[in-house]
């Protein structure tokens, strides 16, 4: 059985696929399978997948009818034979010495390893997401994830997962921000998580992805998943600081929804009421360590209502 299964969903990725695969195969992982899930490509990527797998026993290709990123990842999960799983998007790559050094951090009780990312790699607005090396265990795992605001980087691909975490979990199909949907579920199952400073995931941004387009249907899932997380940690009695940070994030996301040209006004109004009911106290807002502008927005929403804030800031629409 392969120790590590690396899953790469492929859809019309002809310009970048070879670069991606090359970066995976150079990782020097002894027991590894690379699963290329061709999601109904029409640009020649299907043939390239077969070509890359030809004569290489480490690479497996699955051709399937187009169903989207989540469906392709789920197909890869179902086919994976490894004890561990990693995801890589076909337009990204791994820096040298990423997988093997992080696999060496794994012990019997660790269920997930998260490693650094360069976001918008190669672009002027590139930035690094780095971690202080540490292992969080037991009942501290989920609170630590919340307190460090890790819900702001629910990436599927800068992590190595124990495959059993996916025994009952799959990516929601036909929905954007699928990572944000399952990441809290995964974290809550982990017995221990190691945050690593080894290696790096290189995330390229084309600037044309569907999640970058401010349309209501594209952006709504991100707000919904964050609101569900806020409701969960409120019910579990998390402290004001944790709840206030996430509440501020939900507030900004709801304003973004209102600013979409095709905004669902009834949806925004209903969730403005939901968010207002979950509001932290004014002292918690003042002590949340946010920017001055964010503090003013939050206090205004506390005093006059989330719906009123959304109405005022929603006048300016996204292009």
XYZ file of C-alpha atoms in Angstrom, residues 22-260:
239
model
C 7.236 17.498 -11.909
C 7.241 19.256 -8.529
C 5.442 16.307 -6.906
C 7.653 13.630 -8.422
C 10.759 15.506 -7.241
C 9.692 15.236 -3.582
C 11.754 12.108 -2.911
C 8.948 10.271 -1.120
C 9.642 6.556 -1.213
C 6.111 5.207 -0.917
C 3.867 7.533 -2.888
C 1.152 7.397 -5.489
C 0.150 10.422 -7.551
C -3.497 10.319 -8.593
C -4.393 12.573 -11.517
C -8.167 12.962 -11.648
C -9.048 14.198 -15.121
C -12.373 15.965 -14.646
C -13.545 15.873 -18.243
C -10.829 18.125 -19.699
C -11.288 19.333 -23.266
C -7.942 21.030 -23.928
C -5.638 18.020 -24.244
C -5.009 17.633 -20.510
C -6.555 14.146 -20.615
C -3.943 12.922 -23.079
C -1.173 14.631 -21.117
C -2.271 12.813 -17.956
C -1.946 9.487 -19.756
C 1.411 10.517 -21.201
C 2.779 11.476 -17.788
C 1.613 8.162 -16.320
C 3.025 6.084 -19.136
C 5.879 3.991 -17.820
C 5.599 5.443 -14.326
C 4.022 3.088 -11.815
C 3.705 5.880 -9.241
C 1.170 7.812 -11.325
C -2.442 6.727 -11.679
C -4.960 8.461 -13.940
C -8.709 8.511 -13.439
C -10.855 9.952 -16.235
C -14.300 11.090 -15.191
C -17.169 13.222 -16.449
C -16.812 16.872 -15.513
C -18.224 17.509 -12.068
C -16.093 20.262 -10.593
C -13.197 20.508 -8.177
C -14.953 18.932 -5.188
C -16.169 15.966 -7.215
C -12.662 15.385 -8.587
C -11.131 15.529 -5.118
C -13.767 13.125 -3.801
C -13.000 10.712 -6.629
C -9.344 10.861 -5.645
C -10.156 10.217 -1.999
C -12.224 7.167 -2.940
C -9.356 5.789 -5.036
C -6.505 6.616 -2.643
C -4.576 3.651 -1.295
C -2.263 5.565 1.029
C -2.388 5.943 4.770
C -1.934 9.672 4.191
C -3.488 12.084 1.687
C -2.342 15.401 0.241
C -4.081 17.632 -2.309
C -2.428 19.790 -4.946
C -4.194 21.921 -7.539
C -2.983 21.425 -11.090
C -1.896 25.050 -11.542
C 0.221 25.072 -8.357
C 3.391 23.309 -7.280
C 5.412 22.236 -4.276
C 8.769 23.696 -3.366
C 11.577 21.101 -3.182
C 11.829 19.166 0.084
C 8.250 19.760 1.172
C 6.491 16.405 1.483
C 9.265 14.186 2.797
C 10.387 16.489 5.650
C 6.780 16.919 6.754
C 6.063 13.205 6.609
C 8.963 12.751 9.035
C 7.058 14.831 11.604
C 4.238 12.296 11.767
C 3.803 10.121 14.847
C 1.088 7.702 15.935
C -1.310 10.300 17.346
C -0.820 13.078 14.777
C -3.633 13.243 12.236
C -2.677 16.346 10.259
C 0.430 18.337 9.352
C 0.068 21.899 8.022
C 3.023 23.518 6.256
C 3.848 26.994 4.844
C 2.300 28.589 1.766
C 3.265 31.390 -0.572
C -0.030 32.911 -1.720
C -0.131 34.526 -5.201
C 3.300 33.057 -5.886
C 5.160 35.011 -8.546
C 2.807 38.013 -8.393
C 3.533 41.496 -6.976
C 1.035 40.908 -4.158
C 2.574 37.589 -3.055
C 2.809 36.921 0.666
C 3.869 34.042 2.905
C 1.764 32.135 5.389
C 4.230 30.648 7.874
C 3.881 28.681 11.082
C 5.781 28.419 14.315
C 6.672 24.732 14.727
C 4.423 23.194 17.357
C 2.130 20.260 17.992
C -1.314 20.791 19.517
C -3.021 17.788 21.062
C -6.260 16.573 22.564
C -9.010 18.984 23.547
C -6.760 21.968 22.702
C -6.771 21.264 18.954
C -10.010 22.981 17.952
C -9.751 25.916 20.422
C -6.202 26.612 19.209
C -7.410 26.555 15.595
C -10.120 29.087 16.470
C -7.930 31.323 18.639
C -5.278 31.595 15.918
C -7.972 32.521 13.356
C -6.958 29.565 11.205
C -10.404 29.655 9.587
C -8.994 32.477 7.459
C -6.781 29.960 5.633
C -8.932 26.854 5.234
C -6.805 25.624 2.346
C -7.119 21.963 1.431
C -3.704 21.783 -0.160
C -1.002 22.808 2.339
C -1.714 19.859 4.574
C -1.007 16.144 4.910
C -4.031 14.290 6.299
C -4.453 10.893 7.836
C -6.808 9.223 5.372
C -9.179 8.026 8.101
C -10.218 11.660 8.638
C -12.154 11.307 5.382
C -14.013 8.168 6.447
C -17.284 10.123 6.674
C -16.308 13.502 5.173
C -16.323 14.577 1.525
C -16.042 17.953 -0.193
C -19.480 19.445 -0.965
C -20.015 19.196 -4.701
C -21.290 22.062 -6.819
C -20.281 24.704 -4.282
C -17.479 27.265 -3.980
C -15.255 27.547 -0.900
C -15.513 23.819 -0.395
C -12.380 23.923 1.772
C -14.093 26.194 4.300
C -16.989 23.732 4.480
C -14.984 20.701 5.594
C -11.943 22.151 7.341
C -13.651 22.755 10.725
C -15.053 19.215 10.577
C -11.609 17.789 9.882
C -9.969 19.808 12.669
C -12.527 18.644 15.213
C -11.665 15.020 14.409
C -7.916 15.432 14.862
C -6.261 13.981 17.938
C -3.187 16.115 17.296
C -2.025 18.612 14.656
C 1.539 19.575 13.851
C 2.212 23.036 12.446
C 5.408 22.936 10.434
C 7.974 25.403 9.116
C 9.277 22.871 6.581
C 8.780 23.147 2.826
C 6.258 25.346 1.053
C 3.172 25.151 -1.127
C 3.361 27.557 -4.064
C -0.135 28.858 -4.766
C -0.426 30.608 -8.106
C -3.320 33.013 -8.611
C -4.575 33.516 -12.132
C -6.904 36.340 -11.121
C -9.736 34.770 -13.098
C -11.045 32.140 -10.687
C -14.758 31.944 -10.028
C -14.286 32.690 -6.317
C -12.633 35.983 -7.282
C -15.734 37.093 -9.154
C -18.074 39.023 -6.868
C -21.318 37.332 -7.700
C -23.732 36.423 -4.942
C -23.798 32.689 -5.676
C -19.988 32.585 -5.782
C -19.466 34.316 -2.431
C -22.457 33.143 -0.371
C -20.963 29.783 0.723
C -17.991 31.477 2.409
C -20.272 33.643 4.542
C -22.534 30.693 5.343
C -19.667 28.453 6.483
C -18.211 31.202 8.663
C -21.604 31.962 10.190
C -22.099 28.267 10.985
C -18.687 28.241 12.653
C -19.594 31.343 14.665
C -22.823 29.707 15.803
C -20.883 26.591 16.804
C -18.243 28.345 18.903
C -20.900 30.556 20.496
C -22.866 27.464 21.532
C -19.670 25.895 22.879
C -18.965 28.921 25.062
C -15.786 30.219 23.445
C -14.470 33.467 24.881
C -15.306 36.959 23.663
C -12.000 37.496 21.850
C -12.422 34.412 19.659
C -16.066 35.120 18.906
C -15.458 38.806 18.217
C -12.770 38.124 15.614
C -14.985 35.656 13.770
C -18.025 37.936 14.148
C -16.047 40.733 12.490
C -15.141 38.402 9.654
C -18.789 37.443 9.171
C -19.758 41.114 9.246
C -17.319 41.922 6.442
C -18.442 38.935 4.391
C -22.110 39.916 4.706
C -21.283 43.457 3.570
C -19.483 41.926 0.592
C -22.624 39.963 -0.256
C -24.735 43.119 -0.088
C -22.310 44.848 -2.451
C -22.755 42.164 -5.138
